PDB file of C-alpha atoms in Angstrom:
ATOM      1  CA  MET A  61      28.491   0.549 -11.713  1.00 93.00           C
ATOM      2  CA  LEU A  62      26.474   0.348  -8.488  1.00 96.00           C
ATOM      3  CA  LYS A  63      23.531  -1.422 -10.152  1.00 97.00           C
ATOM      4  CA  ASP A  64      25.831  -4.242 -11.346  1.00 97.00           C
ATOM      5  CA  GLU A  65      27.405  -4.506  -7.877  1.00 97.00           C
ATOM      6  CA  VAL A  66      23.960  -4.892  -6.292  1.00 98.00           C
ATOM      7  CA  LEU A  67      22.903  -7.542  -8.828  1.00 97.00           C
ATOM      8  CA  LYS A  68      26.136  -9.453  -8.269  1.00 97.00           C
ATOM      9  CA  LEU A  69      25.951  -9.232  -4.475  1.00 97.00           C
ATOM     10  CA  LYS A  70      22.335 -10.397  -4.177  1.00 97.00           C
ATOM     11  CA  LYS A  71      23.177 -13.415  -6.328  1.00 97.00           C
ATOM     12  CA  GLU A  72      26.305 -14.279  -4.319  1.00 97.00           C
ATOM     13  CA  LYS A  73      24.442 -13.970  -1.019  1.00 97.00           C
ATOM     14  CA  ASP A  74      21.220 -15.557  -2.316  1.00 97.00           C
ATOM     15  CA  ILE A  75      19.097 -12.618  -1.113  1.00 98.00           C
ATOM     16  CA  VAL A  76      15.816 -11.778  -2.828  1.00 98.00           C
ATOM     17  CA  ILE A  77      14.960  -8.073  -3.305  1.00 98.00           C
ATOM     18  CA  LEU A  78      11.328  -6.963  -3.094  1.00 97.00           C
ATOM     19  CA  ALA A  79      10.462  -3.365  -4.039  1.00 97.00           C
ATOM     20  CA  HIS A  80       7.223  -1.436  -3.656  1.00 96.00           C
ATOM     21  CA  ASN A  81       5.632   0.351  -6.635  1.00 94.00           C
ATOM     22  CA  TYR A  82       6.531   3.724  -5.036  1.00 95.00           C
ATOM     23  CA  GLN A  83      10.293   3.081  -4.894  1.00 97.00           C
ATOM     24  CA  VAL A  84      12.707   5.146  -7.039  1.00 97.00           C
ATOM     25  CA  PRO A  85      13.334   3.676 -10.535  1.00 97.00           C
ATOM     26  CA  GLU A  86      16.916   2.509  -9.839  1.00 98.00           C
ATOM     27  CA  VAL A  87      15.697   0.482  -6.837  1.00 98.00           C
ATOM     28  CA  GLN A  88      12.825  -1.020  -8.870  1.00 98.00           C
ATOM     29  CA  ASP A  89      15.404  -1.976 -11.526  1.00 98.00           C
ATOM     30  CA  VAL A  90      17.411  -4.235  -9.160  1.00 98.00           C
ATOM     31  CA  ALA A  91      14.365  -5.890  -7.553  1.00 98.00           C
ATOM     32  CA  ASP A  92      13.314  -9.469  -8.203  1.00 97.00           C
ATOM     33  CA  PHE A  93       9.679  -8.495  -7.646  1.00 97.00           C
ATOM     34  CA  VAL A  94       7.939  -5.097  -7.764  1.00 96.00           C
ATOM     35  CA  GLY A  95       4.384  -4.718  -6.494  1.00 92.00           C
ATOM     36  CA  ASP A  96       2.041  -3.533  -3.764  1.00 88.00           C
ATOM     37  CA  SER A  97       2.536  -4.358  -0.093  1.00 82.00           C
ATOM     38  CA  LEU A  98       0.155  -7.336  -0.115  1.00 78.00           C
ATOM     39  CA  GLY A  99       1.581  -8.836  -3.304  1.00 86.00           C
ATOM     40  CA  LEU A 100       5.124  -8.468  -1.976  1.00 90.00           C
ATOM     41  CA  SER A 101       4.240 -10.131   1.337  1.00 84.00           C
ATOM     42  CA  ARG A 102       2.779 -13.044  -0.609  1.00 85.00           C
ATOM     43  CA  GLN A 103       6.023 -13.246  -2.606  1.00 92.00           C
ATOM     44  CA  ALA A 104       8.025 -13.166   0.634  1.00 91.00           C
ATOM     45  CA  ALA A 105       6.173 -16.256   1.836  1.00 88.00           C
ATOM     46  CA  LYS A 106       6.700 -18.068  -1.492  1.00 92.00           C
ATOM     47  CA  VAL A 107      10.357 -17.404  -2.379  1.00 95.00           C
ATOM     48  CA  LYS A 108      12.965 -20.067  -1.663  1.00 95.00           C
ATOM     49  CA  GLN A 109      15.582 -17.569  -0.398  1.00 97.00           C
ATOM     50  CA  LYS A 110      15.964 -17.411   3.366  1.00 97.00           C
ATOM     51  CA  THR A 111      16.824 -13.680   3.388  1.00 98.00           C
ATOM     52  CA  ILE A 112      14.551 -10.958   1.993  1.00 98.00           C
ATOM     53  CA  LEU A 113      15.633  -7.368   1.398  1.00 98.00           C
ATOM     54  CA  PHE A 114      12.428  -5.315   1.521  1.00 98.00           C
ATOM     55  CA  CYS A 115      12.594  -1.972  -0.270  1.00 98.00           C
ATOM     56  CA  GLY A 116       9.538  -0.251   1.130  1.00 96.00           C
ATOM     57  CA  VAL A 117       8.432   1.236   4.429  1.00 96.00           C
ATOM     58  CA  HIS A 118       8.747  -0.355   7.863  1.00 96.00           C
ATOM     59  CA  PHE A 119       5.224  -1.776   8.285  1.00 94.00           C
ATOM     60  CA  MET A 120       5.631  -3.648   4.970  1.00 94.00           C
ATOM     61  CA  ALA A 121       8.847  -5.314   6.109  1.00 96.00           C
ATOM     62  CA  GLU A 122       7.072  -6.233   9.368  1.00 96.00           C
ATOM     63  CA  THR A 123       4.189  -7.822   7.428  1.00 93.00           C
ATOM     64  CA  ALA A 124       6.681  -9.835   5.367  1.00 93.00           C
ATOM     65  CA  ALA A 125       8.372 -11.003   8.593  1.00 95.00           C
ATOM     66  CA  ILE A 126       4.991 -12.037  10.063  1.00 95.00           C
ATOM     67  CA  VAL A 127       3.947 -14.119   7.038  1.00 92.00           C
ATOM     68  CA  SER A 128       7.457 -15.647   6.700  1.00 92.00           C
ATOM     69  CA  PRO A 129       8.463 -16.528  10.275  1.00 92.00           C
ATOM     70  CA  GLY A 130      11.316 -18.780   9.118  1.00 92.00           C
ATOM     71  CA  LYS A 131      13.000 -16.052   7.050  1.00 96.00           C
ATOM     72  CA  ARG A 132      15.156 -13.040   7.811  1.00 97.00           C
ATOM     73  CA  VAL A 133      13.794  -9.698   6.577  1.00 97.00           C
ATOM     74  CA  LEU A 134      16.100  -6.719   6.033  1.00 98.00           C
ATOM     75  CA  ILE A 135      15.213  -3.093   5.264  1.00 98.00           C
ATOM     76  CA  PRO A 136      17.774  -0.607   3.851  1.00 98.00           C
ATOM     77  CA  ASP A 137      16.677   2.229   6.188  1.00 98.00           C
ATOM     78  CA  LEU A 138      14.955   1.732   9.555  1.00 96.00           C
ATOM     79  CA  GLU A 139      13.723   5.350   9.452  1.00 96.00           C
ATOM     80  CA  ALA A 140      11.486   4.650   6.430  1.00 96.00           C
ATOM     81  CA  GLY A 141       8.181   5.000   8.276  1.00 94.00           C
ATOM     82  CA  CYS A 142       4.641   5.901   7.190  1.00 94.00           C
ATOM     83  CA  SER A 143       2.473   8.901   8.087  1.00 92.00           C
ATOM     84  CA  LEU A 144      -0.707   6.799   7.797  1.00 93.00           C
ATOM     85  CA  SER A 145       0.648   4.015   9.999  1.00 94.00           C
ATOM     86  CA  ASP A 146       1.718   6.670  12.541  1.00 94.00           C
ATOM     87  CA  SER A 147      -1.791   8.131  12.724  1.00 96.00           C
ATOM     88  CA  ILE A 148      -2.969   5.599  15.343  1.00 97.00           C
ATOM     89  CA  THR A 149      -1.144   4.271  18.413  1.00 97.00           C
ATOM     90  CA  ILE A 150      -1.741   1.012  20.256  1.00 97.00           C
ATOM     91  CA  ASP A 151      -3.117   2.887  23.294  1.00 98.00           C
ATOM     92  CA  GLN A 152      -5.554   4.836  21.118  1.00 98.00           C
ATOM     93  CA  LEU A 153      -6.772   1.624  19.488  1.00 98.00           C
ATOM     94  CA  ARG A 154      -7.264  -0.174  22.826  1.00 98.00           C
ATOM     95  CA  LYS A 155      -9.207   2.819  24.207  1.00 98.00           C
ATOM     96  CA  TRP A 156     -11.389   2.931  21.054  1.00 98.00           C
ATOM     97  CA  LYS A 157     -12.113  -0.801  21.332  1.00 98.00           C
ATOM     98  CA  LYS A 158     -13.114  -0.382  25.002  1.00 98.00           C
ATOM     99  CA  GLU A 159     -15.603   2.319  23.968  1.00 98.00           C
ATOM    100  CA  HIS A 160     -17.137  -0.113  21.417  1.00 98.00           C
ATOM    101  CA  PRO A 161     -16.841  -3.522  23.130  1.00 97.00           C
ATOM    102  CA  ASP A 162     -18.993  -5.444  20.622  1.00 97.00           C
ATOM    103  CA  ALA A 163     -17.451  -3.976  17.455  1.00 98.00           C
ATOM    104  CA  ILE A 164     -15.378  -5.864  14.890  1.00 98.00           C
ATOM    105  CA  THR A 165     -12.064  -4.117  14.166  1.00 98.00           C
ATOM    106  CA  VAL A 166     -10.915  -3.887  10.558  1.00 98.00           C
ATOM    107  CA  GLY A 167      -7.497  -2.345   9.959  1.00 97.00           C
ATOM    108  CA  TYR A 168      -5.775  -1.412   6.769  1.00 92.00           C
ATOM    109  CA  VAL A 169      -2.552  -3.295   6.097  1.00 89.00           C
ATOM    110  CA  ASN A 170      -0.749   0.085   6.429  1.00 91.00           C
ATOM    111  CA  THR A 171      -0.395  -0.343  10.195  1.00 95.00           C
ATOM    112  CA  THR A 172       2.287  -1.578  12.589  1.00 96.00           C
ATOM    113  CA  ALA A 173       2.526  -5.232  13.647  1.00 96.00           C
ATOM    114  CA  GLU A 174       1.418  -4.198  17.143  1.00 97.00           C
ATOM    115  CA  ILE A 175      -1.788  -2.618  15.778  1.00 98.00           C
ATOM    116  CA  LYS A 176      -2.435  -5.689  13.579  1.00 97.00           C
ATOM    117  CA  SER A 177      -2.201  -7.913  16.671  1.00 98.00           C
ATOM    118  CA  GLU A 178      -5.273  -6.085  18.072  1.00 98.00           C
ATOM    119  CA  LEU A 179      -7.400  -6.445  14.905  1.00 98.00           C
ATOM    120  CA  ASP A 180     -10.077  -8.932  13.897  1.00 97.00           C
ATOM    121  CA  TYR A 181      -9.355  -8.409  10.198  1.00 96.00           C
ATOM    122  CA  CYS A 182      -6.697  -6.756   8.097  1.00 95.00           C
ATOM    123  CA  CYS A 183      -7.640  -5.454   4.660  1.00 92.00           C
ATOM    124  CA  THR A 184      -5.995  -3.871   1.646  1.00 86.00           C
ATOM    125  CA  SER A 185      -7.386  -1.164  -0.606  1.00 83.00           C
ATOM    126  CA  SER A 186      -8.292  -3.901  -3.109  1.00 80.00           C
ATOM    127  CA  ASN A 187     -10.307  -6.097  -0.733  1.00 86.00           C
ATOM    128  CA  ALA A 188     -11.561  -3.663   1.965  1.00 91.00           C
ATOM    129  CA  VAL A 189     -15.107  -3.682   0.514  1.00 92.00           C
ATOM    130  CA  ASN A 190     -15.191  -7.520   0.425  1.00 93.00           C
ATOM    131  CA  VAL A 191     -13.815  -7.765   3.989  1.00 95.00           C
ATOM    132  CA  VAL A 192     -16.522  -5.414   5.316  1.00 96.00           C
ATOM    133  CA  ASN A 193     -19.213  -7.253   3.335  1.00 96.00           C
ATOM    134  CA  ALA A 194     -18.063 -10.538   4.930  1.00 95.00           C
ATOM    135  CA  ILE A 195     -18.981  -9.194   8.398  1.00 96.00           C
ATOM    136  CA  PRO A 196     -22.630  -9.633   9.516  1.00 96.00           C
ATOM    137  CA  LYS A 197     -24.616  -6.468   8.750  1.00 95.00           C
ATOM    138  CA  GLU A 198     -25.772  -5.989  12.350  1.00 96.00           C
ATOM    139  CA  ARG A 199     -22.201  -5.887  13.762  1.00 97.00           C
ATOM    140  CA  GLU A 200     -20.644  -2.504  14.397  1.00 98.00           C
ATOM    141  CA  ILE A 201     -17.284  -1.999  12.641  1.00 98.00           C
ATOM    142  CA  LEU A 202     -14.282   0.072  13.730  1.00 98.00           C
ATOM    143  CA  PHE A 203     -12.340   0.900  10.557  1.00 98.00           C
ATOM    144  CA  LEU A 204      -8.802   2.256  10.797  1.00 98.00           C
ATOM    145  CA  PRO A 205      -6.657   4.210  10.181  1.00 96.00           C
ATOM    146  CA  ASP A 206      -7.478   5.769   6.788  1.00 94.00           C
ATOM    147  CA  MET A 207     -10.551   8.012   6.759  1.00 94.00           C
ATOM    148  CA  PHE A 208     -10.707   8.331   2.961  1.00 90.00           C
ATOM    149  CA  LEU A 209     -10.571   4.573   2.364  1.00 91.00           C
ATOM    150  CA  GLY A 210     -13.057   4.189   5.245  1.00 94.00           C
ATOM    151  CA  SER A 211     -15.511   6.719   3.717  1.00 91.00           C
ATOM    152  CA  TYR A 212     -15.209   4.997   0.351  1.00 88.00           C
ATOM    153  CA  VAL A 213     -15.911   1.544   1.856  1.00 92.00           C
ATOM    154  CA  SER A 214     -18.816   2.868   3.919  1.00 93.00           C
ATOM    155  CA  LYS A 215     -20.424   4.481   0.828  1.00 88.00           C
ATOM    156  CA  ILE A 216     -19.922   1.425  -1.401  1.00 89.00           C
ATOM    157  CA  THR A 217     -21.178  -1.090   1.185  1.00 93.00           C
ATOM    158  CA  GLY A 218     -23.960   1.153   2.513  1.00 93.00           C
ATOM    159  CA  ARG A 219     -22.889   0.366   6.118  1.00 95.00           C
ATOM    160  CA  LYS A 220     -24.436   2.759   8.620  1.00 93.00           C
ATOM    161  CA  ASN A 221     -22.724   1.204  11.668  1.00 97.00           C
ATOM    162  CA  MET A 222     -19.117   1.846  10.662  1.00 98.00           C
ATOM    163  CA  GLN A 223     -16.936   4.072  12.873  1.00 98.00           C
ATOM    164  CA  ILE A 224     -13.970   5.525  10.962  1.00 97.00           C
ATOM    165  CA  TRP A 225     -10.645   6.613  12.454  1.00 97.00           C
ATOM    166  CA  ALA A 226      -9.476  10.081  11.341  1.00 95.00           C
ATOM    167  CA  GLY A 227      -6.094   9.084   9.919  1.00 95.00           C
ATOM    168  CA  GLU A 228      -4.596   9.881   6.526  1.00 92.00           C
ATOM    169  CA  CYS A 229      -1.604   9.352   4.287  1.00 92.00           C
ATOM    170  CA  HIS A 230       0.087  12.733   3.736  1.00 89.00           C
ATOM    171  CA  VAL A 231       0.692  11.912   0.060  1.00 92.00           C
ATOM    172  CA  HIS A 232      -2.816  10.796  -0.856  1.00 89.00           C
ATOM    173  CA  ALA A 233      -4.489  13.427   1.322  1.00 85.00           C
ATOM    174  CA  GLY A 234      -2.553  16.007  -0.692  1.00 87.00           C
ATOM    175  CA  ILE A 235      -4.171  14.982  -4.003  1.00 87.00           C
ATOM    176  CA  THR A 236      -7.112  17.369  -4.006  1.00 82.00           C
ATOM    177  CA  PRO A 237     -10.324  17.573  -6.060  1.00 79.00           C
ATOM    178  CA  ALA A 238      -8.881  20.775  -7.585  1.00 82.00           C
ATOM    179  CA  ASP A 239      -5.861  18.800  -8.908  1.00 82.00           C
ATOM    180  CA  ILE A 240      -8.204  16.318 -10.541  1.00 81.00           C
ATOM    181  CA  GLU A 241     -10.568  18.943 -11.992  1.00 80.00           C
ATOM    182  CA  LYS A 242      -7.645  20.759 -13.579  1.00 85.00           C
ATOM    183  CA  LYS A 243      -6.091  17.631 -15.138  1.00 86.00           C
ATOM    184  CA  LEU A 244      -9.360  16.239 -16.450  1.00 80.00           C
ATOM    185  CA  ALA A 245     -10.354  19.595 -17.942  1.00 84.00           C
ATOM    186  CA  GLU A 246      -7.027  19.724 -19.822  1.00 87.00           C
ATOM    187  CA  LEU A 247      -7.175  16.107 -21.019  1.00 87.00           C
ATOM    188  CA  LYS A 248     -10.476  15.374 -22.697  1.00 83.00           C
ATOM    189  CA  ASN A 249      -9.789  11.714 -23.559  1.00 87.00           C
ATOM    190  CA  ALA A 250      -7.978  10.622 -20.424  1.00 90.00           C
ATOM    191  CA  GLU A 251      -9.139   7.800 -18.202  1.00 91.00           C
ATOM    192  CA  PHE A 252      -8.855   8.453 -14.477  1.00 89.00           C
ATOM    193  CA  VAL A 253      -7.378   5.828 -12.105  1.00 91.00           C
ATOM    194  CA  VAL A 254      -7.455   6.739  -8.435  1.00 89.00           C
ATOM    195  CA  HIS A 255      -6.337   5.170  -5.175  1.00 89.00           C
ATOM    196  CA  PRO A 256      -9.124   5.102  -2.543  1.00 85.00           C
ATOM    197  CA  GLU A 257      -6.793   6.734   0.029  1.00 85.00           C
ATOM    198  CA  CYS A 258      -6.958  10.000  -1.936  1.00 84.00           C
ATOM    199  CA  SER A 259      -8.910  12.858  -0.400  1.00 78.00           C
ATOM    200  CA  CYS A 260     -10.193  13.623  -3.896  1.00 73.00           C
ATOM    201  CA  THR A 261     -12.389  10.508  -3.823  1.00 70.00           C
ATOM    202  CA  THR A 262     -14.746  11.835  -1.140  1.00 63.00           C
ATOM    203  CA  PRO A 263     -16.457  14.731  -2.979  1.00 60.00           C
ATOM    204  CA  MET A 264     -16.739  12.642  -6.158  1.00 63.00           C
ATOM    205  CA  MET A 265     -17.889   9.471  -4.442  1.00 59.00           C
ATOM    206  CA  TYR A 266     -21.346   9.012  -5.916  1.00 54.00           C
ATOM    207  CA  ASP A 267     -20.234   9.781  -9.474  1.00 62.00           C
ATOM    208  CA  ILE A 268     -17.194   7.535  -9.180  1.00 62.00           C
ATOM    209  CA  ALA A 269     -19.231   4.638  -7.789  1.00 58.00           C
ATOM    210  CA  SER A 270     -21.194   4.625 -11.055  1.00 60.00           C
ATOM    211  CA  GLY A 271     -17.951   4.338 -13.054  1.00 59.00           C
ATOM    212  CA  SER A 272     -17.684   7.844 -14.465  1.00 60.00           C
ATOM    213  CA  TYR A 273     -16.919  11.405 -13.476  1.00 69.00           C
ATOM    214  CA  LYS A 274     -17.670  14.374 -15.739  1.00 68.00           C
ATOM    215  CA  ASN A 275     -17.717  12.149 -18.852  1.00 72.00           C
ATOM    216  CA  HIS A 276     -14.413  10.466 -17.967  1.00 78.00           C
ATOM    217  CA  GLN A 277     -14.053   6.772 -17.250  1.00 80.00           C
ATOM    218  CA  VAL A 278     -12.995   6.336 -13.618  1.00 83.00           C
ATOM    219  CA  GLN A 279     -11.584   3.363 -11.731  1.00 85.00           C
ATOM    220  CA  ILE A 280     -10.868   3.321  -7.976  1.00 84.00           C
ATOM    221  CA  LEU A 281      -8.115   0.748  -7.558  1.00 88.00           C
ATOM    222  CA  SER A 282      -5.236  -0.456  -5.408  1.00 87.00           C
ATOM    223  CA  THR A 283      -1.766   0.126  -6.898  1.00 89.00           C
ATOM    224  CA  GLU A 284      -1.620  -3.429  -8.259  1.00 89.00           C
ATOM    225  CA  GLY A 285      -5.190  -3.069  -9.523  1.00 91.00           C
ATOM    226  CA  MET A 286      -4.055   0.065 -11.379  1.00 95.00           C
ATOM    227  CA  MET A 287      -1.161  -1.818 -12.994  1.00 96.00           C
ATOM    228  CA  LYS A 288      -3.474  -4.538 -14.315  1.00 95.00           C
ATOM    229  CA  HIS A 289      -6.170  -2.119 -15.424  1.00 96.00           C
ATOM    230  CA  VAL A 290      -3.994   0.253 -17.463  1.00 97.00           C
ATOM    231  CA  SER A 291      -2.436  -2.617 -19.410  1.00 97.00           C
ATOM    232  CA  LYS A 292      -5.862  -4.072 -20.323  1.00 97.00           C
ATOM    233  CA  SER A 293      -7.706  -0.805 -20.972  1.00 96.00           C
ATOM    234  CA  ASP A 294      -8.205   0.469 -24.534  1.00 95.00           C
ATOM    235  CA  SER A 295      -7.550   4.028 -23.340  1.00 94.00           C
ATOM    236  CA  GLN A 296      -4.268   5.608 -24.442  1.00 96.00           C
ATOM    237  CA  GLN A 297      -4.063   8.318 -21.802  1.00 96.00           C
ATOM    238  CA  PHE A 298      -4.413   8.052 -18.019  1.00 96.00           C
ATOM    239  CA  VAL A 299      -4.476  10.485 -15.117  1.00 94.00           C
ATOM    240  CA  VAL A 300      -3.065   8.570 -12.151  1.00 95.00           C
ATOM    241  CA  ALA A 301      -3.990   9.635  -8.615  1.00 92.00           C
ATOM    242  CA  THR A 302      -1.483   7.974  -6.300  1.00 94.00           C
ATOM    243  CA  GLU A 303       2.213   8.305  -5.383  1.00 95.00           C
ATOM    244  CA  THR A 304       4.189   9.176  -8.530  1.00 96.00           C
ATOM    245  CA  GLY A 305       6.628   6.254  -8.186  1.00 96.00           C
ATOM    246  CA  ILE A 306       4.144   3.936  -9.874  1.00 97.00           C
ATOM    247  CA  LEU A 307       4.362   5.861 -13.160  1.00 97.00           C
ATOM    248  CA  TYR A 308       7.821   4.403 -13.849  1.00 97.00           C
ATOM    249  CA  ARG A 309       6.516   0.842 -13.940  1.00 97.00           C
ATOM    250  CA  MET A 310       3.375   1.841 -15.866  1.00 98.00           C
ATOM    251  CA  ARG A 311       5.466   3.499 -18.580  1.00 98.00           C
ATOM    252  CA  GLN A 312       7.895   0.574 -18.735  1.00 97.00           C
ATOM    253  CA  GLN A 313       5.121  -1.974 -19.218  1.00 97.00           C
ATOM    254  CA  ASN A 314       2.953   0.189 -21.511  1.00 98.00           C
ATOM    255  CA  PRO A 315       5.363   2.291 -23.603  1.00 98.00           C
ATOM    256  CA  GLN A 316       2.680   3.174 -26.166  1.00 97.00           C
ATOM    257  CA  LYS A 317       0.416   4.786 -23.539  1.00 98.00           C
ATOM    258  CA  THR A 318       0.651   8.130 -21.716  1.00 97.00           C
ATOM    259  CA  PHE A 319       0.532   8.435 -17.921  1.00 97.00           C
ATOM    260  CA  ILE A 320       0.078  11.777 -16.196  1.00 95.00           C
ATOM    261  CA  PRO A 321       0.248  12.217 -12.401  1.00 95.00           C
ATOM    262  CA  ALA A 322      -2.851  13.807 -10.845  1.00 92.00           C
ATOM    263  CA  SER A 323      -0.370  15.778  -8.739  1.00 91.00           C
ATOM    264  CA  GLU A 324       3.373  16.070  -9.433  1.00 90.00           C
ATOM    265  CA  ASN A 325       3.851  16.671  -5.681  1.00 90.00           C
ATOM    266  CA  ALA A 326       2.470  13.276  -4.674  1.00 93.00           C
ATOM    267  CA  GLU A 327       5.791  11.883  -3.453  1.00 94.00           C
ATOM    268  CA  CYS A 328       6.249   9.832  -0.294  1.00 95.00           C
ATOM    269  CA  GLU A 329       9.307  11.120   1.549  1.00 95.00           C
ATOM    270  CA  TYR A 330       9.595   7.792   3.402  1.00 96.00           C
ATOM    271  CA  MET A 331       9.528   5.616   0.274  1.00 96.00           C
ATOM    272  CA  LYS A 332      12.154   7.866  -1.286  1.00 96.00           C
ATOM    273  CA  MET A 333      14.496   7.335   1.695  1.00 97.00           C
ATOM    274  CA  ILE A 334      15.467   3.997   0.147  1.00 98.00           C
ATOM    275  CA  THR A 335      18.267   4.656  -2.356  1.00 98.00           C
ATOM    276  CA  LEU A 336      20.391   2.313  -4.473  1.00 98.00           C
ATOM    277  CA  ASP A 337      23.373   3.120  -2.283  1.00 98.00           C
ATOM    278  CA  LYS A 338      21.441   2.085   0.867  1.00 98.00           C
ATOM    279  CA  VAL A 339      20.319  -1.115  -0.897  1.00 98.00           C
ATOM    280  CA  TYR A 340      23.975  -1.930  -1.606  1.00 98.00           C
ATOM    281  CA  ARG A 341      25.025  -1.210   2.025  1.00 98.00           C
ATOM    282  CA  SER A 342      22.133  -3.294   3.313  1.00 98.00           C
ATOM    283  CA  LEU A 343      23.166  -6.229   1.125  1.00 97.00           C
ATOM    284  CA  TYR A 344      26.857  -5.864   1.928  1.00 97.00           C
ATOM    285  CA  ASP A 345      26.433  -5.617   5.720  1.00 97.00           C
ATOM    286  CA  GLU A 346      23.207  -7.654   5.837  1.00 96.00           C
ATOM    287  CA  LYS A 347      21.450  -4.939   7.847  1.00 95.00           C
ATOM    288  CA  TYR A 348      18.914  -3.782   9.175  1.00 97.00           C
ATOM    289  CA  GLU A 349      16.899  -6.761  10.318  1.00 98.00           C
ATOM    290  CA  VAL A 350      13.199  -6.243  11.028  1.00 97.00           C
ATOM    291  CA  LYS A 351      11.992  -8.518  13.803  1.00 96.00           C
ATOM    292  CA  VAL A 352       8.513  -8.932  15.237  1.00 97.00           C
ATOM    293  CA  ALA A 353       8.117 -10.501  18.699  1.00 96.00           C
ATOM    294  CA  LYS A 354       6.550 -13.964  18.398  1.00 96.00           C
ATOM    295  CA  LYS A 355       3.554 -13.135  20.616  1.00 97.00           C
ATOM    296  CA  ILE A 356       2.660 -10.080  18.475  1.00 97.00           C
ATOM    297  CA  ALA A 357       3.406 -11.880  15.187  1.00 97.00           C
ATOM    298  CA  ASP A 358       1.188 -14.856  16.077  1.00 97.00           C
ATOM    299  CA  LYS A 359      -1.770 -12.601  16.916  1.00 97.00           C
ATOM    300  CA  ALA A 360      -1.220 -10.338  13.884  1.00 97.00           C
ATOM    301  CA  ARG A 361      -0.987 -13.363  11.584  1.00 95.00           C
ATOM    302  CA  ILE A 362      -4.622 -14.285  12.377  1.00 95.00           C
ATOM    303  CA  ALA A 363      -5.910 -10.918  11.096  1.00 95.00           C
ATOM    304  CA  ILE A 364      -3.610 -11.116   8.041  1.00 91.00           C
ATOM    305  CA  GLU A 365      -4.686 -14.670   7.187  1.00 90.00           C
ATOM    306  CA  ARG A 366      -8.343 -13.653   7.387  1.00 91.00           C
ATOM    307  CA  MET A 367      -7.528 -10.865   4.919  1.00 87.00           C
ATOM    308  CA  LEU A 368      -5.737 -13.274   2.566  1.00 82.00           C
ATOM    309  CA  SER A 369      -8.702 -15.659   2.597  1.00 84.00           C
ATOM    310  CA  ILE A 370     -11.036 -12.893   1.297  1.00 82.00           C
ATOM    311  CA  SER A 371     -10.031 -11.965  -2.243  1.00 65.00           C
TER     312      SER A 371
END
């Protein structure tokens, strides 16, 4: 059985497997750690193994390589990209910075290493509000690349001097307010957990900020925040607005609770490019290595470390 072969091979070669919450179930099943991109990068830095097989998209493997310069990072498919990461180029960022010479740049972790090397701060969906609040109120902020996360942060922090890049994740942008309305109307007792990258957050922003929406409890959370919340919550039924891959882990860890996707179509084609067969080939041939040039990695690490210091 392929699963057994993978488990045997990673042990023989002393390779640790990290898998993102959005990976297919059979890939999550062979991983040593499953989590969000930030949590997995932290694991990468901590593990004793010298080789990491990262089952996620390319920018995540790059981040792991940046925070673990002494380790080798492999990815099962080099084509596993990210529509959000692709929504800003290095030339566009440099031009934007020139237009706002005194601004502080804050970039979501869902960006390439090259983009990170041009940032003052990185942030994740779980600490974006805290990162922005840590910057003096009078300083202009350039926030990139996700416009929905940016709008959310701007509303919550009350910042009037925040410029937001018009990028989006094709999966989260596709979860519409209509999807949410329909699900919540059908499920009277469901709690609603939503990722701040979703386009559905914008029209509901003020209601959601107060913790409820049309008599439903609502939480805006990162993927790892969602995992923690659903296990602690007294609710028995949840509508989950993010990529559907996370439902597998939620159901595994909370078998007595019910999890319904806000949209069944919320699937990331890039995350799903990583298959168990590709994981096996990657282990067997020890390919494909993700490398970040030292000059870029050293600059990017500053922005990442600032992010890690703000919880």
